[in-house]
Amino acid sequence: MTAEVIDGKAAAARLRERVGALALDFARQAERKPGLAVVLIGEDAASQVYVGAKGKATVAANMNSFEHHLPADTPQDALLTLVEQLNADKAVDGILVQLPLPPQLDAQAVIAAISPDKDVDGFHVSNAGRLAVGQDGFVPCTPLGCMMLLEERHGSDLSGMEAVVIGRSNIVGKPMAQLLLQANATVTIAHSRTRNLAEVVRRADVVVAAVGLAEMVRGDWLKPGATIIDVGINRLPPEPGAGKGRLVGDVAFAEAREVAGAITPVPGGVGPMTIAVLLRNTLVAAYQNSGLAKPDI
Ligand code: NAD
């Protein structure tokens, strides 16, 4: 069997287009554009690339992008003051503080300071709690993007299906498992202390790999026909003479493709969905913060 390759780039482009059209509708009703504030602290190269990409995508979706770039030695109280100003700013619907933060800053305290109504990353404990008890709230962008890709293939009801999530982080693994549970899948969360991981993965109809270890999940770990969502982004060491190493996921793609029913590639799978969902969450925040009925998106 050769698996269908799930085109995350195309799915993300469709979502961004819907969000862009609805942002125009919002602007007509509210007489302002939705606004996303992104806070970057320090000079981390990867973070600068992400923040730049988010800013461009925000403007392309007919929203305002407010970028705040602070020096690497910014003290905690200065960052908290900025977050409070953004919480109070009516032009700002969503606030995202780019992680990781420099060591003198406490990420948990910063996330806790963001108004849950503007927490478009869905990292605030109030939104994490809402997800856990099945209430409406902001859901972290990467797992929600994974669910949207799964939904295109399997619909929104995964009753009777076994799902295995590998990884238990607060930003990917745990919320992913909650979403799969809400969709009625039978969910297992595997992690670094799981024994016989290959055997656990082999019973899954849906595998979500969010570990950060290049090509860890092998083709012979997979149930034939399974759907594989590969969240991992890992850079291999460069080939001799080449500048940068290749990007790969947590799943050995070439092997997995021979066994799985469908699989997301890296790059071009989950990654593009993450930014598209961030825009979607910002749009939803704009409607909610303005007291307007939010669209079904
Ligand atoms: P993390 O380091 O916070 O969590 C990794 C998880 O993997 C942990 O829960 C750990 O228990 C588990 N793990 C570690 N070693 C393991 C092993 N040998 N076997 C089984 N489980 C093991 O990472 P994260 O933030 O959840 O991100 C995971 C991966 O997803 C990274 O590669 C990251 O770059 C990528 N990521 C991609 C996107 C995207 O937009 N595509 C977004 C977020 C994260």
Coordinates of C-alpha atoms and ligand atoms in Angstrom, one line a residue, residues 50 142 166-173 190-194 197 209-213 216 230-234 250 269-275, ligand 1:
Y50 CA 8.3 32.2 13.0
T142 CA -1.0 22.8 16.5
I166 CA 3.3 10.0 21.3
G167 CA 4.4 13.0 23.5
R168 CA 2.7 14.6 26.6
S169 CA 3.7 18.2 26.3
N170 CA 1.2 20.9 27.4
I171 CA 1.3 22.5 23.9
V172 CA 0.9 19.5 21.7
G173 CA 0.5 16.0 23.3
A190 CA 2.7 7.4 25.1
H191 CA 5.8 9.2 26.3
S192 CA 9.5 8.8 27.2
R193 CA 8.7 6.3 30.0
T194 CA 6.4 4.1 27.9
L197 CA 6.3 1.8 22.3
A209 CA 3.8 11.8 16.8
A210 CA 4.9 14.9 18.8
V211 CA 8.3 14.0 20.2
G212 CA 11.1 15.8 18.5
L213 CA 13.2 12.8 17.6
M216 CA 11.8 7.6 15.5
D230 CA 3.6 13.8 12.1
V231 CA 4.0 16.9 14.3
G232 CA 7.8 16.6 14.8
I233 CA 10.2 19.1 13.1
N234 CA 13.8 17.9 13.2
D250 CA 9.3 12.1 14.0
G269 CA 1.9 18.8 6.8
V270 CA 1.1 20.0 10.3
G271 CA 3.4 23.1 10.2
P272 CA 1.4 25.2 7.8
M273 CA -1.8 24.4 9.8
T274 CA -0.4 25.9 13.0
I275 CA -0.2 29.4 11.6
Ligands
NAD1 P1 8.4 18.6 24.1 O1 9.9 18.4 24.1 O2 7.8 19.5 25.0 O3 7.7 17.1 24.4 C1 8.2 16.0 23.8 C2 7.5 14.8 24.3 O4 8.0 13.6 23.7 C3 7.6 14.6 25.8 O5 6.3 14.6 26.4 C4 8.3 13.3 26.0 O6 7.8 12.5 27.1 C5 8.1 12.6 24.7 N1 9.3 11.8 24.4 C6 10.6 12.1 24.5 N2 11.4 11.1 24.1 C7 10.6 10.1 23.8 C8 10.8 8.7 23.4 N3 12.0 8.2 23.3 N4 9.7 8.0 23.2 C9 8.4 8.4 23.4 N5 8.2 9.7 23.8 C10 9.2 10.5 24.0 O7 8.1 18.9 22.6 P2 6.8 19.6 21.9 O8 6.8 21.0 22.1 O9 5.5 18.8 22.3 O10 7.1 19.3 20.4 C11 7.3 18.0 19.8 C12 7.8 18.1 18.4 O11 6.8 18.8 17.7 C13 9.1 18.9 18.2 O12 9.8 18.3 17.2 C14 8.6 20.3 17.8 O13 9.5 21.0 17.1 C15 7.4 19.9 17.0 N6 6.4 21.0 17.0 C16 5.9 21.3 15.7 C17 4.9 22.2 15.6 C18 4.3 22.5 14.2 O14 3.7 23.5 14.0 N7 4.5 21.5 13.3 C19 4.4 22.9 16.7 C20 4.9 22.5 18.0 C21 5.9 21.6 18.1

